Structure formats: structure tokens, C-alpha cells
Short mmCIF file of C-alpha atoms in Angstrom, two decimals:
data_model
loop_
_atom_site.label_atom_id
_atom_site.label_comp_id
_atom_site.label_asym_id
_atom_site.label_seq_id
_atom_site.Cartn_x
_atom_site.Cartn_y
_atom_site.Cartn_z
CA MET N 90 51.04 347.06 100.47
CA ASN N 91 49.18 345.27 103.27
CA LEU N 92 45.46 344.81 102.60
CA ILE N 93 42.45 343.38 104.43
CA LEU N 94 39.43 342.15 102.46
CA LEU N 95 36.13 342.42 104.34
CA GLY N 96 32.70 341.21 103.25
CA ALA N 97 30.02 338.71 104.16
CA PRO N 98 30.49 335.00 103.40
CA GLY N 99 30.01 334.58 99.64
CA ALA N 100 30.72 338.24 98.83
CA GLY N 101 33.60 337.24 96.56
CA LYS N 102 36.61 337.94 98.78
CA GLY N 103 38.44 334.77 97.73
CA THR N 104 37.92 335.48 94.02
CA GLN N 105 39.17 339.04 94.36
CA ALA N 106 42.13 337.94 96.48
CA GLU N 107 43.27 335.60 93.68
CA LEU N 108 43.02 338.39 91.10
CA LEU N 109 44.84 340.88 93.34
CA ILE N 110 47.70 338.42 93.86
CA GLU N 111 48.32 338.61 90.11
CA LYS N 112 47.83 342.38 89.86
CA LEU N 113 49.87 343.39 92.91
CA GLY N 114 52.42 340.58 93.12
CA ILE N 115 51.80 339.86 96.82
CA PRO N 116 50.42 336.69 98.48
CA SER N 117 46.90 336.23 99.79
CA ILE N 118 46.56 334.82 103.29
CA SER N 119 43.22 333.04 103.37
CA THR N 120 42.50 331.60 106.79
CA GLY N 121 39.57 329.69 105.29
CA ASN N 122 41.88 327.85 102.87
CA MET N 123 44.45 327.23 105.60
CA LEU N 124 41.82 325.84 107.95
CA ARG N 125 40.31 323.61 105.24
CA GLU N 126 43.80 322.29 104.46
CA ALA N 127 44.39 321.60 108.15
CA ILE N 128 41.04 319.76 108.30
CA ALA N 129 41.87 317.69 105.20
CA ASN N 130 45.25 316.77 106.71
CA GLY N 131 43.68 315.89 110.06
CA THR N 132 45.94 318.21 112.04
CA GLU N 133 45.21 319.16 115.64
CA THR N 134 44.29 322.70 114.53
CA GLY N 135 42.08 321.29 111.78
CA LEU N 136 40.18 318.94 114.07
CA LYS N 137 39.68 321.77 116.58
CA ALA N 138 38.35 324.08 113.88
CA LYS N 139 36.12 321.55 112.08
CA SER N 140 33.27 321.51 114.61
CA TYR N 141 33.03 325.31 114.51
CA MET N 142 33.10 325.57 110.69
CA ASP N 143 30.57 322.75 110.21
CA ASN N 144 28.06 324.73 112.27
CA GLY N 145 28.74 328.09 110.62
CA LEU N 146 30.44 329.44 113.75
CA LEU N 147 33.64 331.46 114.03
CA VAL N 148 36.86 329.62 114.81
CA PRO N 149 38.38 330.86 118.12
CA ASP N 150 40.79 333.78 117.97
CA GLU N 151 43.82 331.91 119.28
CA VAL N 152 43.60 329.42 116.40
CA ILE N 153 43.11 332.09 113.73
CA LEU N 154 45.78 334.49 115.01
CA GLY N 155 48.27 331.65 115.44
CA ILE N 156 47.85 330.73 111.78
CA VAL N 157 48.15 334.36 110.65
CA ALA N 158 51.22 335.10 112.77
CA GLU N 159 53.04 332.10 111.29
CA ARG N 160 52.10 333.09 107.77
CA VAL N 161 52.99 336.82 107.75
CA ALA N 162 56.45 335.97 109.12
CA GLN N 163 57.30 334.04 105.95
CA PRO N 164 59.66 335.67 103.41
CA ASP N 165 57.07 335.98 100.62
CA CYS N 166 55.12 338.50 102.75
CA SER N 167 58.03 340.95 102.98
CA ARG N 168 56.59 343.14 100.18
CA GLY N 169 53.03 342.95 101.45
CA PHE N 170 50.06 340.62 101.78
CA ILE N 171 46.29 340.33 101.48
CA LEU N 172 44.34 339.11 104.51
CA ASP N 173 41.19 337.25 103.45
CA GLY N 174 38.93 336.05 106.26
CA VAL N 175 40.75 337.71 109.14
CA PRO N 176 40.16 339.74 111.24
CA ARG N 177 36.57 338.69 111.78
CA THR N 178 35.98 340.25 115.18
CA LEU N 179 36.88 343.49 116.92
CA ALA N 180 39.09 341.53 119.32
CA GLN N 181 41.04 340.05 116.39
CA ALA N 182 41.46 343.49 114.80
CA GLU N 183 42.73 344.93 118.06
CA ALA N 184 45.08 341.97 118.53
CA LEU N 185 46.55 342.42 115.04
CA GLU N 186 47.06 346.11 115.74
CA ALA N 187 48.68 345.31 119.11
CA LYS N 188 51.06 342.88 117.36
CA GLY N 189 52.21 345.77 115.16
CA VAL N 190 50.77 344.35 111.93
CA ARG N 191 50.58 347.39 109.63
CA ILE N 192 47.49 347.69 107.41
CA ASP N 193 47.38 350.15 104.50
CA HIS N 194 43.84 349.64 103.16
CA VAL N 195 40.72 347.74 104.27
CA VAL N 196 38.46 346.90 101.31
CA SER N 197 34.85 346.01 102.16
CA ILE N 198 32.93 344.27 99.36
CA GLU N 199 29.31 345.41 99.81
CA ILE N 200 26.49 343.10 98.72
CA ASP N 201 22.91 342.36 99.84
CA ASP N 202 22.20 339.22 101.88
CA SER N 203 19.59 338.04 99.36
CA VAL N 204 22.19 337.98 96.56
CA ILE N 205 24.65 336.09 98.76
CA GLU N 206 22.04 333.50 99.74
CA GLY N 207 21.33 332.81 96.06
CA ARG N 208 25.03 332.46 95.31
CA MET N 209 25.90 330.15 98.18
CA THR N 210 22.86 327.87 98.33
CA GLY N 211 23.30 327.22 94.59
CA ARG N 212 26.84 325.87 94.98
CA ARG N 213 27.46 322.17 94.35
CA VAL N 214 30.68 320.19 94.85
CA CYS N 215 31.69 316.80 93.44
CA THR N 216 31.74 314.20 96.22
CA LYS N 217 34.75 312.49 94.65
CA CYS N 218 37.08 314.95 92.87
CA GLY N 219 35.96 318.19 94.55
CA ALA N 220 35.10 320.07 91.34
CA SER N 221 32.87 323.09 92.02
CA TYR N 222 29.63 324.05 90.25
CA HIS N 223 26.64 326.36 90.62
CA ILE N 224 23.08 325.45 89.63
CA VAL N 225 22.64 328.80 87.82
CA ALA N 226 26.06 330.26 87.03
CA ASN N 227 27.94 327.03 86.26
CA PRO N 228 25.61 324.00 86.14
CA THR N 229 26.72 320.44 85.46
CA LYS N 230 26.02 319.13 81.95
CA ILE N 231 24.09 316.21 83.44
CA GLU N 232 22.02 317.21 86.47
CA GLY N 233 23.58 316.01 89.70
CA LYS N 234 26.67 314.50 88.01
CA CYS N 235 30.21 315.88 87.85
CA ASP N 236 31.38 316.86 84.36
CA LEU N 237 34.92 315.66 85.11
CA CYS N 238 34.48 312.26 86.77
CA GLY N 239 30.75 311.49 86.62
CA SER N 240 30.34 311.19 90.40
CA ASP N 241 27.46 312.73 92.34
CA VAL N 242 27.57 316.44 93.19
CA ALA N 243 26.15 317.65 96.50
CA ILE N 244 25.61 320.80 98.52
CA ARG N 245 28.24 321.33 101.24
CA LYS N 246 26.97 321.68 104.79
CA ASP N 247 28.48 325.20 104.73
CA ASP N 248 26.13 326.10 101.86
CA THR N 249 22.75 324.86 103.13
CA PRO N 250 20.19 327.69 103.56
CA GLU N 251 20.16 327.27 107.35
CA THR N 252 23.97 327.47 107.65
CA VAL N 253 24.23 330.38 105.20
CA GLN N 254 21.65 332.37 107.19
CA LYS N 255 23.50 331.58 110.41
CA ARG N 256 26.84 332.64 108.90
CA LEU N 257 25.34 335.92 107.67
CA ALA N 258 23.86 336.60 111.11
CA VAL N 259 27.28 335.99 112.69
CA TYR N 260 28.89 338.32 110.14
CA HIS N 261 26.46 341.16 110.86
CA ALA N 262 26.76 340.70 114.63
CA GLN N 263 30.52 340.24 114.95
CA THR N 264 32.39 341.28 111.79
CA GLU N 265 30.51 344.23 110.30
CA VAL N 266 31.59 346.40 113.26
CA LEU N 267 35.11 346.29 111.80
CA LYS N 268 34.00 348.77 109.15
CA ASP N 269 33.60 351.44 111.85
CA PHE N 270 36.89 350.38 113.48
CA TYR N 271 38.88 350.86 110.26
CA ALA N 272 36.87 353.87 109.05
CA ALA N 273 37.93 355.67 112.24
CA ARG N 274 41.54 355.01 111.21
CA GLY N 275 40.98 356.31 107.68
CA LEU N 276 41.61 352.90 106.11
CA LEU N 277 38.15 351.76 104.92
CA ARG N 278 37.39 351.55 101.18
CA LEU N 279 33.82 350.49 100.17
CA VAL N 280 33.41 348.58 96.89
CA GLU N 281 30.14 347.51 95.19
CA GLY N 282 30.09 343.69 95.09
CA ASN N 283 27.06 343.07 92.85
CA GLN N 284 28.78 343.71 89.52
CA ALA N 285 31.06 341.88 87.11
CA ILE N 286 34.15 340.35 88.73
CA ALA N 287 36.55 342.39 86.58
CA LYS N 288 34.74 345.63 87.45
CA ILE N 289 35.03 344.84 91.17
CA THR N 290 38.78 344.31 90.72
CA ASP N 291 39.12 347.61 88.84
CA GLU N 292 37.21 349.46 91.57
CA ILE N 293 39.39 347.93 94.30
CA LEU N 294 42.60 348.94 92.48
CA GLU N 295 41.24 352.46 92.01
CA LYS N 296 40.23 352.79 95.67
CA ILE N 297 43.66 351.68 96.94
CA GLY N 298 45.54 353.81 94.41
CA ALA N 299 47.06 350.88 92.56
CA ARG N 300 45.67 351.04 89.01
CA VAL N 301 47.75 348.69 86.84
#
């Protein structure tokens, strides 16, 4: 089963992808994770992508589609895969279709911008060990200090209010149109994103006919 997860930044696509890996036994292809890994390793692709991501802009299609094409060709994708973070534009969706990449279901996690802004601007990350926190949902025991190593926690540039608002504007302008593209092909499944994580997973499995 080949799936695409759609939704605004912070809608919970990554969380659901991890849960669906376990439920469905297929890998998740997260371009965000792959790009962050490339940045951390200082690769040519990573350096190229970094300036775009730091400013809340979309990484160019040729970089994204190159990463995806390499990944879906690997043996662990033979039984299916979950695309998380791609396609993000109509051009990318059309390019995937032109490459003959079969998609069975497109799940769009629906959630209001105001909820997303609260989620993302509240994130904090340890400057040393990378542990992740949230000022409301998962606060540090000592304000501003990592529970694990005691170092300072900080807001990532990706999560500042200005960048979050810019990323949401980009999503609405360039990515939301994909819902119409896939609805016209009978592939779109809408899921309510402002509910408990387990309930979102259950609703996704029900909508794609894979209750387990």
C-alpha cells in the first residue's frame, strides 16, 4: 500500500507516519528527516537545502524528487511506503505521477492554523543533546534546562512565530491545492487532526481500509 500524508507543518504527519510504519509494516519516507540528516552531515544536497529550510521556504523540486526516487527504489519499499512531506507542490505531484509512482491513498490531516501555531511555537530543543520539549505539552522540569543533560533549551528558527506563519502561508498557497488534485483521482481521505493521536491513527486506518 503506497500512501501520501498531507497536512500543514505541525499537523502531526511525522507522528502518524511512525505509528503507521508499525501498523502497516511499510517504511515512511520523510523528506524532512532526510534533508535534516543531509544538513547534519554537511552533504552537497544538505548545504543546498539549508538556506531554504532556515527561511521556511520549500526546497527545490529537483532536490526533493532526487531524494524520493533514490529511496523508493530500495528493497524495503517493495511492499509499499508512506510519503511524508512530498509532494508539496502540484508540479511535484505531476512529476511523481509521470514517473509511474503508484499512490493508493492520500490522507490529509485537517487542523486549524491557530492550533498549529500554538503547537510549533511552543517547541523547545536542547542545544546540546537535541532532546525535544514543549512548553505546554511536555515542559522541562527546570525552566529553560534540558532534563537529560542540563544544557539550555531553545526555540528552533523553524519554530519562531514569524517562520511558522510563513510556512503556513506557503502551505496554503502551494500545497493545499494537492487536495483537489488527488480528490479528482478518487484518492483523497480527510482526517480530523485536532484529536488524540491514537484516534487520528484509528481514523486513518479506517479511511484507507486497513483496520488492524
